[in-house]
Coordinates of C-alpha atoms (C1' of nucleotides) in Angstrom, one line a residue:
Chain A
X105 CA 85.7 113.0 9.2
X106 CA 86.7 116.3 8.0
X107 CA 87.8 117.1 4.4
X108 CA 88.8 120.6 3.3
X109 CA 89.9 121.1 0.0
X110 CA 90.9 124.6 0.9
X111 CA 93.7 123.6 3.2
X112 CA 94.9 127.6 3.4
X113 CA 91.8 128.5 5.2
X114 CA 92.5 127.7 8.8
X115 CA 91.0 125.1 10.4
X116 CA 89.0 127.0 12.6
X117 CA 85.1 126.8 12.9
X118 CA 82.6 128.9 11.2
X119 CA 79.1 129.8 10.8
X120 CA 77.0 127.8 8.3
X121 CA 74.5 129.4 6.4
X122 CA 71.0 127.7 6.9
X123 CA 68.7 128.0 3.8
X124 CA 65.3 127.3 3.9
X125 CA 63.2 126.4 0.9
X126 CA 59.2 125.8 0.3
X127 CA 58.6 124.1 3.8
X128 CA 61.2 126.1 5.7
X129 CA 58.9 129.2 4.5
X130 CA 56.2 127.7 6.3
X131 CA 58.1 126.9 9.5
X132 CA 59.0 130.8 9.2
X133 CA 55.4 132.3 8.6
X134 CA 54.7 129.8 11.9
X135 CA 57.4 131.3 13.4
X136 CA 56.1 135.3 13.0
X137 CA 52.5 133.9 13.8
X138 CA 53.9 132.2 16.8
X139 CA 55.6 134.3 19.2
X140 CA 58.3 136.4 16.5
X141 CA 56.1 139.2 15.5
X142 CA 58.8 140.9 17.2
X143 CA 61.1 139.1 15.0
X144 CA 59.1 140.4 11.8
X145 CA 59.4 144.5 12.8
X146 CA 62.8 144.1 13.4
X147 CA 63.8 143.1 9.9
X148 CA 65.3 145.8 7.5
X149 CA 64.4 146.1 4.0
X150 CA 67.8 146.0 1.8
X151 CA 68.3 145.9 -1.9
X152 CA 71.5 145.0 -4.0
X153 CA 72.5 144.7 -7.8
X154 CA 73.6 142.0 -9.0
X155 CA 76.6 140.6 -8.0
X156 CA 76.7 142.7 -5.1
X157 CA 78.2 140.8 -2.2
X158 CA 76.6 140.5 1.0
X159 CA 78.9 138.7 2.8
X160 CA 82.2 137.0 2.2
X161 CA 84.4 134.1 3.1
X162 CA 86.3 135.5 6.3
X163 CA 83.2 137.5 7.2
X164 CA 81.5 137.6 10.5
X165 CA 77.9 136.9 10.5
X166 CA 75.6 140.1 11.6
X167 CA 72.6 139.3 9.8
X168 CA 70.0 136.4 8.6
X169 CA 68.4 137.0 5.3
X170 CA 65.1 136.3 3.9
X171 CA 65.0 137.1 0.2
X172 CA 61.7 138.7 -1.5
X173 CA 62.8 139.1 -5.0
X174 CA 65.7 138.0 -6.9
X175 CA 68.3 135.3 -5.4
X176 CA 71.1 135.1 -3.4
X177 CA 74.4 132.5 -4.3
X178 CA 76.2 130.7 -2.2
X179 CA 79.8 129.9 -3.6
X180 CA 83.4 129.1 -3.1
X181 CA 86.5 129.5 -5.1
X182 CA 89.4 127.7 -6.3
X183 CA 92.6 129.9 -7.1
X184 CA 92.2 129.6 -10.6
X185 CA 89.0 130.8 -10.4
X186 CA 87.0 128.2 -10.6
X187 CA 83.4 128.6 -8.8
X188 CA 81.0 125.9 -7.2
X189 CA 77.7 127.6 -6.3
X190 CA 76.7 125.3 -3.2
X191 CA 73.0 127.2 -3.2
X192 CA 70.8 129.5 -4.4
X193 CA 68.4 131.3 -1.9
X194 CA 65.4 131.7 -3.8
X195 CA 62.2 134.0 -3.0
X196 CA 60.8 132.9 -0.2
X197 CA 63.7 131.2 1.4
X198 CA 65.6 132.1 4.5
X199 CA 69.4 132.3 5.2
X200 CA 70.3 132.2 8.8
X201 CA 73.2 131.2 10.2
X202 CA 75.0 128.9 13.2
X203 CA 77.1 131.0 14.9
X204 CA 80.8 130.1 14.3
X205 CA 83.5 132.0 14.2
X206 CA 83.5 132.7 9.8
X207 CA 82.3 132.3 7.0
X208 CA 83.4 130.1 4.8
X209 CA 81.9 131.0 1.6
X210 CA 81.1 133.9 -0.1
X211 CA 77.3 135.3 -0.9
X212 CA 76.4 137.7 -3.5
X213 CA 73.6 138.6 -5.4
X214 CA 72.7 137.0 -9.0
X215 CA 70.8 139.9 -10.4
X216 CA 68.7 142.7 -8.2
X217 CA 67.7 141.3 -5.1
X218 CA 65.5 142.4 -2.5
X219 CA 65.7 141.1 1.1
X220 CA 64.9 141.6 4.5
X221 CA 67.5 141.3 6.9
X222 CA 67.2 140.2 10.7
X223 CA 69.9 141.4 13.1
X224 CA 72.1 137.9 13.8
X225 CA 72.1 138.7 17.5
X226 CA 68.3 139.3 18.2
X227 CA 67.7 135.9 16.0
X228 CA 70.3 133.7 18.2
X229 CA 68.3 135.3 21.3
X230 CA 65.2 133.8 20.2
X231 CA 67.1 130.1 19.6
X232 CA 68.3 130.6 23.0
X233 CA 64.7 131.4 24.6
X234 CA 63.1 129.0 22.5
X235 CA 62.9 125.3 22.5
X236 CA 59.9 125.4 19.9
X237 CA 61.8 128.4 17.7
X238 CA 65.3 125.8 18.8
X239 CA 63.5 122.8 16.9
X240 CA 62.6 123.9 13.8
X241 CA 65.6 125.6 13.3
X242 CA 67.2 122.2 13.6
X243 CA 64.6 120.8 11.3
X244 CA 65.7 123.5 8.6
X245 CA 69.3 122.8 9.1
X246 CA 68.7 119.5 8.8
X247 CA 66.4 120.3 5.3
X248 CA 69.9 121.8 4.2
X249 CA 71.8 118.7 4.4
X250 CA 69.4 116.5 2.7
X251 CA 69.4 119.3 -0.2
X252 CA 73.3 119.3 -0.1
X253 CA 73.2 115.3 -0.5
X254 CA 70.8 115.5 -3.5
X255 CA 73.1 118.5 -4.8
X256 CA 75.9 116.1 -4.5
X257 CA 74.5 113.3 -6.4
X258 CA 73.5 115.8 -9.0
X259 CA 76.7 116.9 -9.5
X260 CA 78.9 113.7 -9.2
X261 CA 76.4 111.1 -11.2
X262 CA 73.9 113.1 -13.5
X263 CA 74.5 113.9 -17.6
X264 CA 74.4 117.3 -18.5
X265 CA 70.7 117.1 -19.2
X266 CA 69.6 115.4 -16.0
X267 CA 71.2 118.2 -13.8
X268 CA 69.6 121.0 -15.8
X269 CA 66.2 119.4 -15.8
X270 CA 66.4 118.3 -11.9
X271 CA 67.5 122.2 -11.5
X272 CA 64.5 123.7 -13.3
X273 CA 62.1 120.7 -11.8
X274 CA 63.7 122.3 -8.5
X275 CA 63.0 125.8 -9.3
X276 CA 59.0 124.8 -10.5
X277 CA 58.3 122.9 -7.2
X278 CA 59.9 126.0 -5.2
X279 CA 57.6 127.9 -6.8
X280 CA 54.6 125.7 -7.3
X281 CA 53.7 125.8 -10.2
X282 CA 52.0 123.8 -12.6
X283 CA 52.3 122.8 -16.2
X284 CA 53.4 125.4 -18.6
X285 CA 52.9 128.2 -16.0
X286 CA 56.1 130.7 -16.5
X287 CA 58.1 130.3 -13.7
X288 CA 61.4 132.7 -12.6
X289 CA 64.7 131.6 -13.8
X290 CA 66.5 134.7 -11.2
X291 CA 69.7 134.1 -12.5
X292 CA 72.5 133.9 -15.5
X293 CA 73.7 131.0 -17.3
X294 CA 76.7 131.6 -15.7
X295 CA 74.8 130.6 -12.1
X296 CA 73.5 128.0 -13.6
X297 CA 76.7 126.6 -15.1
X298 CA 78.2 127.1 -11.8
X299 CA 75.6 125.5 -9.6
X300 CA 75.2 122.6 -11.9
X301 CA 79.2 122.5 -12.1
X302 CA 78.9 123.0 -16.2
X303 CA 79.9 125.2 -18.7
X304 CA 77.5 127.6 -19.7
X305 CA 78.2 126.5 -23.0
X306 CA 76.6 123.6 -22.0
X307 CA 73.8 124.7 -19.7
X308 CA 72.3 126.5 -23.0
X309 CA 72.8 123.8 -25.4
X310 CA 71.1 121.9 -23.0
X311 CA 68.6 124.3 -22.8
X312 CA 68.4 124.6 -26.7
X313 CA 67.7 120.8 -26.9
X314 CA 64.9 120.6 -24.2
X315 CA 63.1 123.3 -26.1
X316 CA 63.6 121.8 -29.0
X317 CA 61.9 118.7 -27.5
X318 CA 58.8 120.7 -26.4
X319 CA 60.0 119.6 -22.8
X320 CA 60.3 123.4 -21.9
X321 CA 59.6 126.6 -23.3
X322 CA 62.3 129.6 -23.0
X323 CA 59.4 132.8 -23.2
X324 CA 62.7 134.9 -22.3
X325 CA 66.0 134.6 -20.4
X326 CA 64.6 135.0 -17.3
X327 CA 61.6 132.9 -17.3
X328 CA 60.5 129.5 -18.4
X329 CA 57.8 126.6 -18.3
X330 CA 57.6 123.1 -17.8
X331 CA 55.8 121.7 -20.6
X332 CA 55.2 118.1 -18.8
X333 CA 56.7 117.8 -15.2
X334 CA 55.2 114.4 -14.9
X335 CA 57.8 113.6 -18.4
X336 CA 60.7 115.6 -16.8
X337 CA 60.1 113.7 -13.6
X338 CA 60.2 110.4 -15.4
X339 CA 63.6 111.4 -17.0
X340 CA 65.3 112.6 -14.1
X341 CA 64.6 109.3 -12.4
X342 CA 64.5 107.0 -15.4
X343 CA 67.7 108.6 -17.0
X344 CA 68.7 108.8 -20.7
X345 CA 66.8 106.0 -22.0
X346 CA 63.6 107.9 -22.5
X347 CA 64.9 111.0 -24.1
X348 CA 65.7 108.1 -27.4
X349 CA 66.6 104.3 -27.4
X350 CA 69.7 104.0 -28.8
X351 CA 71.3 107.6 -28.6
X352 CA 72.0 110.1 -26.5
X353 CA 73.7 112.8 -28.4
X354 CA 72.3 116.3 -27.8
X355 CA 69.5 116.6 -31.0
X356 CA 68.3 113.2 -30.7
X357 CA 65.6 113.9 -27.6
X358 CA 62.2 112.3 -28.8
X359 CA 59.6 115.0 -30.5
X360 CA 57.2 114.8 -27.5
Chain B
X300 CA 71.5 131.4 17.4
X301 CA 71.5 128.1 19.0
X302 CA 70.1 125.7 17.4
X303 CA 69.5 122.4 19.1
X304 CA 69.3 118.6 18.4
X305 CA 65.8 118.9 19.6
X306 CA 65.5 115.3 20.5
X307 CA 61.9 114.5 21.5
X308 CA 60.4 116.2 18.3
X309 CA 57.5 114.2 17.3
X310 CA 58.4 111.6 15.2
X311 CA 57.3 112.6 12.2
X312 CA 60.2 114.7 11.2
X313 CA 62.7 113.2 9.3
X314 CA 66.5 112.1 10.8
X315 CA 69.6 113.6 9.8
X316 CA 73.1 112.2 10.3
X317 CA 75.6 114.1 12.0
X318 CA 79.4 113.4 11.4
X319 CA 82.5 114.1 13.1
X320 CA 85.3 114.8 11.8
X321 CA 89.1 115.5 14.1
X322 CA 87.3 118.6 15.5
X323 CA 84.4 117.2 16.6
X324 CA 86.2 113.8 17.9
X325 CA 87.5 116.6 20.6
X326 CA 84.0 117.4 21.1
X327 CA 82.6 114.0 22.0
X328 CA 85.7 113.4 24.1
X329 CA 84.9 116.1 26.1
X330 CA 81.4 115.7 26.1
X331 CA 82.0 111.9 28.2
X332 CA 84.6 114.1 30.5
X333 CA 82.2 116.6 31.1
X334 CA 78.6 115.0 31.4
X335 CA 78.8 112.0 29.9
X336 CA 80.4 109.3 31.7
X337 CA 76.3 107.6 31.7
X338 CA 76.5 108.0 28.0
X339 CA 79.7 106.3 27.3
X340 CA 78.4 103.1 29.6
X341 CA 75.1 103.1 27.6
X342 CA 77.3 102.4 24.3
X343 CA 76.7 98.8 22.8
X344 CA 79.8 98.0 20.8
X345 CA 78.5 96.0 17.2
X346 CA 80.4 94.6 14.4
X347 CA 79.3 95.0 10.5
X348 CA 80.9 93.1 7.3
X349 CA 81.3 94.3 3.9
X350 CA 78.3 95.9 2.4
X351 CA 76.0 95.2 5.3
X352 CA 73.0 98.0 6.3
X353 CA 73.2 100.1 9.2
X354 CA 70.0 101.8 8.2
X355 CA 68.4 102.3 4.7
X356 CA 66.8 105.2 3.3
X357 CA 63.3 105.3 5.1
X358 CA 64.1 103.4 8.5
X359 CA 63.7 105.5 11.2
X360 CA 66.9 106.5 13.3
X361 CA 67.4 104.4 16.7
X362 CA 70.8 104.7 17.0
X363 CA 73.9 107.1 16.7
X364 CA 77.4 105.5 16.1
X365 CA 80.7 105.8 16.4
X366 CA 83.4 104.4 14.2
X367 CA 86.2 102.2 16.3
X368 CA 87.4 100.4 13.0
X369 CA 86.3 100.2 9.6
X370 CA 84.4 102.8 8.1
X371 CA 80.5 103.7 7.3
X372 CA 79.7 105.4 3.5
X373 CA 76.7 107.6 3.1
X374 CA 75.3 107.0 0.2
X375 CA 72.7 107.7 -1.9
X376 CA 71.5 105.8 -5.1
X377 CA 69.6 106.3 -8.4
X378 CA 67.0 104.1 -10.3
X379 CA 69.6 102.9 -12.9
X380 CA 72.5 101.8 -10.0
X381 CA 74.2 105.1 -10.1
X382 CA 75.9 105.5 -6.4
X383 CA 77.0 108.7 -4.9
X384 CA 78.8 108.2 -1.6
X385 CA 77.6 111.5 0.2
X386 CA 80.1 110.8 3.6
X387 CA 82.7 108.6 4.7
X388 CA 82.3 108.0 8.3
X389 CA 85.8 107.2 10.1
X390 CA 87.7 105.3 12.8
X391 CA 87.0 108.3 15.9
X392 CA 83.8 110.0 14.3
X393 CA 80.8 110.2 15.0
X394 CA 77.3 110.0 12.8
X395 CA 74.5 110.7 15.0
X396 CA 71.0 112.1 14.0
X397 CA 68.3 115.0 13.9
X398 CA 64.9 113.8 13.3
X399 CA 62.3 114.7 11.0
X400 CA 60.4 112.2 8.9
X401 CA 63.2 109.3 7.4
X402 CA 66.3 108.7 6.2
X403 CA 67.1 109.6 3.1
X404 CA 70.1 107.7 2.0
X405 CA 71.8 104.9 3.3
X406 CA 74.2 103.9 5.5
X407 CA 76.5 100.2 5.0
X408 CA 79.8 99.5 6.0
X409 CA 83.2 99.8 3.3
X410 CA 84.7 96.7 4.9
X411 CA 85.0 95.1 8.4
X412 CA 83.5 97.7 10.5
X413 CA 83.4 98.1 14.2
X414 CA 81.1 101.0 16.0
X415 CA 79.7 101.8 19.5
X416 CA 76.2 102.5 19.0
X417 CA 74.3 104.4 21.1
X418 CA 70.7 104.7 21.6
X419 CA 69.0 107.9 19.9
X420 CA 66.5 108.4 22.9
X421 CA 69.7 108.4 25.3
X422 CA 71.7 111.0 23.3
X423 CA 68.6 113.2 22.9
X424 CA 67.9 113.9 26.1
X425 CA 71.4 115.2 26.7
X426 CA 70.9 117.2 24.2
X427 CA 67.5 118.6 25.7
X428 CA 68.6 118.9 28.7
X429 CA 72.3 120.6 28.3
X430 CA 73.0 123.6 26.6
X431 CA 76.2 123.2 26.4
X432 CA 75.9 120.1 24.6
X433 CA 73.3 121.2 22.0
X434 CA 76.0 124.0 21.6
X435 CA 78.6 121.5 20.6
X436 CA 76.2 119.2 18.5
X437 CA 75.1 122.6 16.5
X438 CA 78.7 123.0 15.3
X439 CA 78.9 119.8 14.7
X440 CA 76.1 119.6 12.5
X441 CA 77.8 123.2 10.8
X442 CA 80.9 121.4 10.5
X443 CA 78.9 118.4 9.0
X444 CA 77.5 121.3 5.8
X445 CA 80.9 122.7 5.6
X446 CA 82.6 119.3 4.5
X447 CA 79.3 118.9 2.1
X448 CA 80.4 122.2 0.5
X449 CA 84.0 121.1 -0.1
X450 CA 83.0 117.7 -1.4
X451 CA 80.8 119.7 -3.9
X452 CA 83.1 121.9 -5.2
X453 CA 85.3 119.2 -5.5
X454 CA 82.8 117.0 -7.1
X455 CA 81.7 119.9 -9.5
X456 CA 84.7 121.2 -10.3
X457 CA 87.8 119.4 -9.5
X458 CA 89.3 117.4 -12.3
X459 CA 90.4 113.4 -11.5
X460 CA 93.6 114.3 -10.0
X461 CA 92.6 116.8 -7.8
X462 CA 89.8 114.4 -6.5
X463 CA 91.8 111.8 -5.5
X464 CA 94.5 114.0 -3.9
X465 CA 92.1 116.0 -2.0
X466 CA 90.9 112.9 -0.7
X467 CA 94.1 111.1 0.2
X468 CA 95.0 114.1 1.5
X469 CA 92.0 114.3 3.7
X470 CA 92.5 111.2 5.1
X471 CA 96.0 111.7 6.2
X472 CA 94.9 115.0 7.9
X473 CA 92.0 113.1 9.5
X474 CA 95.0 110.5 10.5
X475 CA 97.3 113.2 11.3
X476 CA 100.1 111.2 9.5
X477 CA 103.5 112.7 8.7
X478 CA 105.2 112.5 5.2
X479 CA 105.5 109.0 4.3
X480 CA 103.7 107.8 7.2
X481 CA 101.3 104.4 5.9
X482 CA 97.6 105.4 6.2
X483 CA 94.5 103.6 6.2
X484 CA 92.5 103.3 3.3
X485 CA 89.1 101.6 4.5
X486 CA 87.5 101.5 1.5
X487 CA 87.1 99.0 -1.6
X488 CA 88.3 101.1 -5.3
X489 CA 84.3 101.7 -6.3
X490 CA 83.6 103.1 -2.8
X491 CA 86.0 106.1 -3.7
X492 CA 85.1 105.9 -7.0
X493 CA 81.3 106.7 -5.8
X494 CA 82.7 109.8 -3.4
X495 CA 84.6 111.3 -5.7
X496 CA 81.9 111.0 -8.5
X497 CA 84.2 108.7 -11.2
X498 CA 84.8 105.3 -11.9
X499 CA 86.8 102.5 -10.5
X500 CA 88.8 102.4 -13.6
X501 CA 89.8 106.4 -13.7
X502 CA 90.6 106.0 -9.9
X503 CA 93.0 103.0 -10.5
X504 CA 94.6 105.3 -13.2
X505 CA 95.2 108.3 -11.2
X506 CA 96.6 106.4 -8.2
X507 CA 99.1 104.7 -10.6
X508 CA 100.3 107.6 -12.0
X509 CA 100.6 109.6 -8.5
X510 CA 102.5 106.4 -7.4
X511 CA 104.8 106.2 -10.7
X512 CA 105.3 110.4 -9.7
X513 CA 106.6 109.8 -6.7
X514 CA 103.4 111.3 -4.8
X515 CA 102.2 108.3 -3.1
X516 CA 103.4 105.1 -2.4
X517 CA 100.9 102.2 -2.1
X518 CA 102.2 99.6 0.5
X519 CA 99.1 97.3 -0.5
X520 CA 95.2 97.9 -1.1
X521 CA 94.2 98.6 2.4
X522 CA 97.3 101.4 3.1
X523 CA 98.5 104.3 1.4
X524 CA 101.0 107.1 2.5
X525 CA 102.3 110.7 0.7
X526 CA 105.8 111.4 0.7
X527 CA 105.2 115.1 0.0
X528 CA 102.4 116.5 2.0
X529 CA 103.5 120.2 1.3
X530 CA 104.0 119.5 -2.9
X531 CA 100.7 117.8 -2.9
X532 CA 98.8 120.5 -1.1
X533 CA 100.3 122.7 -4.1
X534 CA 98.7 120.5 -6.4
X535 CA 95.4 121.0 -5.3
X536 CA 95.5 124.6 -4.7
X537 CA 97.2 125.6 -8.2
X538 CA 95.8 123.0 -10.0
X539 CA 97.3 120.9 -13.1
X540 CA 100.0 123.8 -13.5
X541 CA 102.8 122.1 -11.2
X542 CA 101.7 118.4 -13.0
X543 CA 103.7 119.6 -15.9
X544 CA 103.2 122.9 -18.0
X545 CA 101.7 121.5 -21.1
X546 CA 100.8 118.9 -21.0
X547 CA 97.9 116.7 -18.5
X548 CA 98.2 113.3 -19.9
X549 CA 97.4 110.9 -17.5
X550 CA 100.8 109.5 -17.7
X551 CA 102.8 112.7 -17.8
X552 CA 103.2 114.0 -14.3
X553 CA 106.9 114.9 -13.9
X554 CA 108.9 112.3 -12.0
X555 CA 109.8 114.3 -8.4
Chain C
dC572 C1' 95.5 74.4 -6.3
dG573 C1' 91.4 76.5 -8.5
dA574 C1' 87.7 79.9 -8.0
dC575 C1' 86.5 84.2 -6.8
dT576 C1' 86.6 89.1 -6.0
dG577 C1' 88.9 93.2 -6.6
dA578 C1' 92.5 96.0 -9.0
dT579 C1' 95.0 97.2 -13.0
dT580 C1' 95.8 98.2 -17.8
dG581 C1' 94.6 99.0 -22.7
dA582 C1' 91.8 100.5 -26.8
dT583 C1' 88.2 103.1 -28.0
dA584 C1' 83.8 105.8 -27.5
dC585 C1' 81.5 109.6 -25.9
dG586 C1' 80.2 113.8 -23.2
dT587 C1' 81.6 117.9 -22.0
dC588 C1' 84.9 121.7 -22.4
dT589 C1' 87.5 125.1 -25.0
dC590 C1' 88.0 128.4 -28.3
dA591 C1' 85.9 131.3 -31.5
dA592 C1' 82.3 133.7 -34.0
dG593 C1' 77.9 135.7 -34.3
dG594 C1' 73.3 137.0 -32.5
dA595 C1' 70.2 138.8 -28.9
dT596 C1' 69.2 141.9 -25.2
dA597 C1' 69.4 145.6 -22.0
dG598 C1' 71.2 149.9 -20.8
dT599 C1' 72.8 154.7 -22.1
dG600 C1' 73.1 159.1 -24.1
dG601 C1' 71.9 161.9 -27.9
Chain D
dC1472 C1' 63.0 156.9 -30.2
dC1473 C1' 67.1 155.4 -32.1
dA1474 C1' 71.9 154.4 -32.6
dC1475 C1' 75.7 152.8 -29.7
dT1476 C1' 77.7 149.7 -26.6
dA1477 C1' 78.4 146.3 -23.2
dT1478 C1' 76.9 142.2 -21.7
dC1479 C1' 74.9 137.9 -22.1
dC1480 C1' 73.5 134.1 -24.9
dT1481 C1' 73.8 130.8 -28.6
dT1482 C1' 76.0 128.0 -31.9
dG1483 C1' 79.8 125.5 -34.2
dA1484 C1' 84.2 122.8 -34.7
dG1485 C1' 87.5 120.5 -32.6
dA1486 C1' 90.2 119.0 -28.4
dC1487 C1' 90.4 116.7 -24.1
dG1488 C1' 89.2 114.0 -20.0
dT1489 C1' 86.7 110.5 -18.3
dA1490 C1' 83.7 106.4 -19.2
dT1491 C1' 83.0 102.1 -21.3
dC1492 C1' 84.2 97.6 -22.6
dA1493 C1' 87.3 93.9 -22.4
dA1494 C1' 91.3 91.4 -21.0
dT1495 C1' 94.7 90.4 -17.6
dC1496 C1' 96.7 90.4 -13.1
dA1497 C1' 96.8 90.0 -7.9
dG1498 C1' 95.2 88.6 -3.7
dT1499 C1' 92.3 85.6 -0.7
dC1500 C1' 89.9 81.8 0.9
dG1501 C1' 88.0 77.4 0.5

DNA sequence: CGACTGATTGATACGTCTCAAGGATAGTGG
DNA sequence: CCACTATCCTTGAGACGTATCAATCAGTCG
C-alpha cells in the first residue's frame, strides 16, 4: 500500500537512499578488502559547509556517499515549511542509492562535512557483477528499514525525553563509546528538533534537564557524554516511571 | 546499482518485509505473466481473525503474502503497551521478505483477513535466478522506504487533522475511488490510532468533525468515502489555513 | 433480550509549542 | 587581541493540541 503525503510530487519511482550505520561500515571495509579496491580509488574527496546541499528532491542520483567528518540530513518538506529529518548519515556511514528515477528528498549538510563520493554508475556495475557485493547491499537496505521502523515508533509513541535520550543513546553506540567518553553531537538543535519531530525549544530543555540529572554532560555544543548508558537504556525501555514516581514534569528527573 | 533479494543468504541475517503498494501490485501482476505462472500455483490461500499472528518479532520468515481481503498491521511495541503500527498491508499488496537475522516487529491481522501465502524458499529463487525480477523487487523494497519517509513526516510533524486526512486519503488512492465513492476501512479505531501515532479518542474526534464539515461521509465503521478529493488534498498541502483562518478548534472547520 | 466490544462524546490534565527576551559562541575586521 | 555582529542556544510565561479518565451510545452475537 502506498501513502504519499506529498500528492504534488508525481507518482513516479525514485531512488532511495541506503544508509548504512556501525555494521553497514563493516559490510563496506569487507567490501574494499574483498574485490572493491577498485571501488576505494575511484572515490573523490569532497567537502561542503554546512547546509550546503548535495542533492535535492527532483535530483538524479550521480553519486553514493560515504561521510568522514561531519553529517549529512536526510529531509523533506511541507509547504509551510515544516521539516522531518528521515536520517542522519553519520561518520562512518554510507549513502548509496537504488536506482529510480528521483529523488525524493533532499540532502544537505548539517555543519562542515567531509565525504568521499563514488561515481553512482561504477557502484550499480559492481551490484550487477556481484551476487556477494548484491547481498549485502540488500542486507543494508534492509538495516534501513528496521531503523526507519524504530524512527517511527520514536516519533509517534515517545515523550520528549525518551526521543532525545534514544537519539543520543543512538549516536554513543554509533560511535562506540563507553561511559562518560565525549562523543560528537555533528549537528544543531535545529537537526535535532527536526529529526526528533520537536521544537528546539524543547530539544534543549530537554537537554537542560538530563544534565541537570547527571544523566549527561554538555562539555560544549557539539559534544556530550553518557553518564550511565545502562540508566539511559533502562529509561528508554522502561519509560517515565524511573525518571520520578509520581511526576513527570521537566525538573522533577531523580538526582542520580 | 542492483540490489537483489539475495534469497539463499545464510540464515543468520535478519528478514525484512517488503510491501506493495498500487505500483508494485502492477509489478507482481506482471511478474506471474511473465515468469511466474509456477509461482502463482505454489500460493496457499489462509484465512486470519482479528488480532491473530502472522509472525512475531523474532520468528524467522517462511512465508511472503499477499492480501485478498482484510488487512495485515506492522507493528511494533514498547515495554509499557505503547503500539506503533509501522505498515498497513492491503487487499492487492504484497509483504514479502529479505533475510538477515529475525523479525523485528510483528505482523497480526486488523480484522477478517484473507492472504495467499507463498513460500519464502520458492520466491527466493526467482529472485536469484532472474534479474529482472530482483530488478522489480529492489524498487519495491525503495518504494517500501519511500512510504516510511511519508509516514514519518507525517508522524513527526503533521498535526491530528492532517494525519487522518492523509490517511483516508491514501486509502482512497490505494482504492482508486472517485469523489464520494464508499471505501474500505479495514481497520478497528486503535489500529489507526497506532499508525498515525494518537489515540482512539483524538481519532474519533477528528473523523466527527470532517464528517460534520462535509469532508467525509461515514456510511458505517467498516466504510468511509470523501466528497471532495481535490479540497482535501488542499488541506494537507496548505495545512490548517483553509480549516478556517483563526481559528483550529476541533469543532470549527467551516461547514463546505 | 442482555452482555460485550468498539465508538463517541465530554471535562479536565498535561506535554509540547509559541512567542519573546536574554545569554553564549563563533566569526570578522580593525 | 578586542570589539562587533550574527547566529545559535537557553530560559520563561502562557497558549494550544492532544491525552487521559469517565460516561454514554451503537452495533453484534449468543
Amino acid at each position: 500500500m502506498s501513502i504519499a503525503l506529498s500528492y504534488n510530487i508525481p507518482r513516479s519511482v525514485s531512488p532511495v537512499v541506503l544508509v548504512g550505520g556501525k555494521d553497514e561500515r563493516a559490510m563496506i571495509g569487507e567490501l574494499a578488502g574483498d574485490d572493491l579496491a577498485a571501488l576505494a580509488k575511484i572515490g573523490i574527496r569532497m567537502r561542503f559547509a554546512r547546509n550546503e546541499t548535495l542533492f535535492s528532491e527532483g535530483d538524479e542520483a550521480t553519486y553514493s556517499y560515504r561521510v568522514v567528518r561531519g553529517a549529512i540530513r536526510l529531509c523533506k518538506h511541507l509547504a509551510d515549511g515544516r521539516r522531518q529529518i528521515a536520517d542522519f548519515i553519520l561518520p562512518g556511514d554510507y549513502c548509496g542509492f537504488l536506482y529510480l528515477e528521483q529523488h525524493r528528498f533532499t540532502a544537505e549538510a548539517t555543519g562542515d562535512l567531509e565525504v568521499i563520493a563514488y561515481p553512482q554508475r561504477q557502484v550499480e556495475a559492481l551490484g550487477e557483477n556481484m551476487p556477494s557485493m548484491r547481498r549485502r547491499l540488500t542486507k543494508f537496505l534492509s538495516g534501513r528499514l528496521m531503523n526507519m521502523q524504530d524512527h517511527l515508533i520514536m516519533v509517534g509513541r515517545q515523550t520528549a525525553k525518551e526521543r532525545v535520550i534514544s537519539f543520543l543513546m543512538r549516536l554513543a553506540d554509533n560511535a562506540d563509546a563507553a561511559d562518560g567518553e565525549a562523543i560528537g553531537l555533528p549537528m544543531k538543535r535545529q537537526d535535532m528538533a527536526d529529526y526528533l519531530g520537536l521544537t528546539i525549544e524543547t530539544v534543549s530543555r530537554v537537554l537542560t534537564c538530563l544534565k541537570r540529572s547527571r544523566l549527561i554532560t554538555l562539555p560544549n555544543l557539539h559534544q556530550f557524554a553518557i553518564t550511565d548508558i545502562e540508566r539511559c537504556r533502562d529509561l528508554v525501555e522502561w519509560g517515565e516511571e524511573i525518571w520520578r514516581p509520581g511526576s513527570s514534569k521537566m525538573m522533577d528527573i531523580a538526582e542520580a
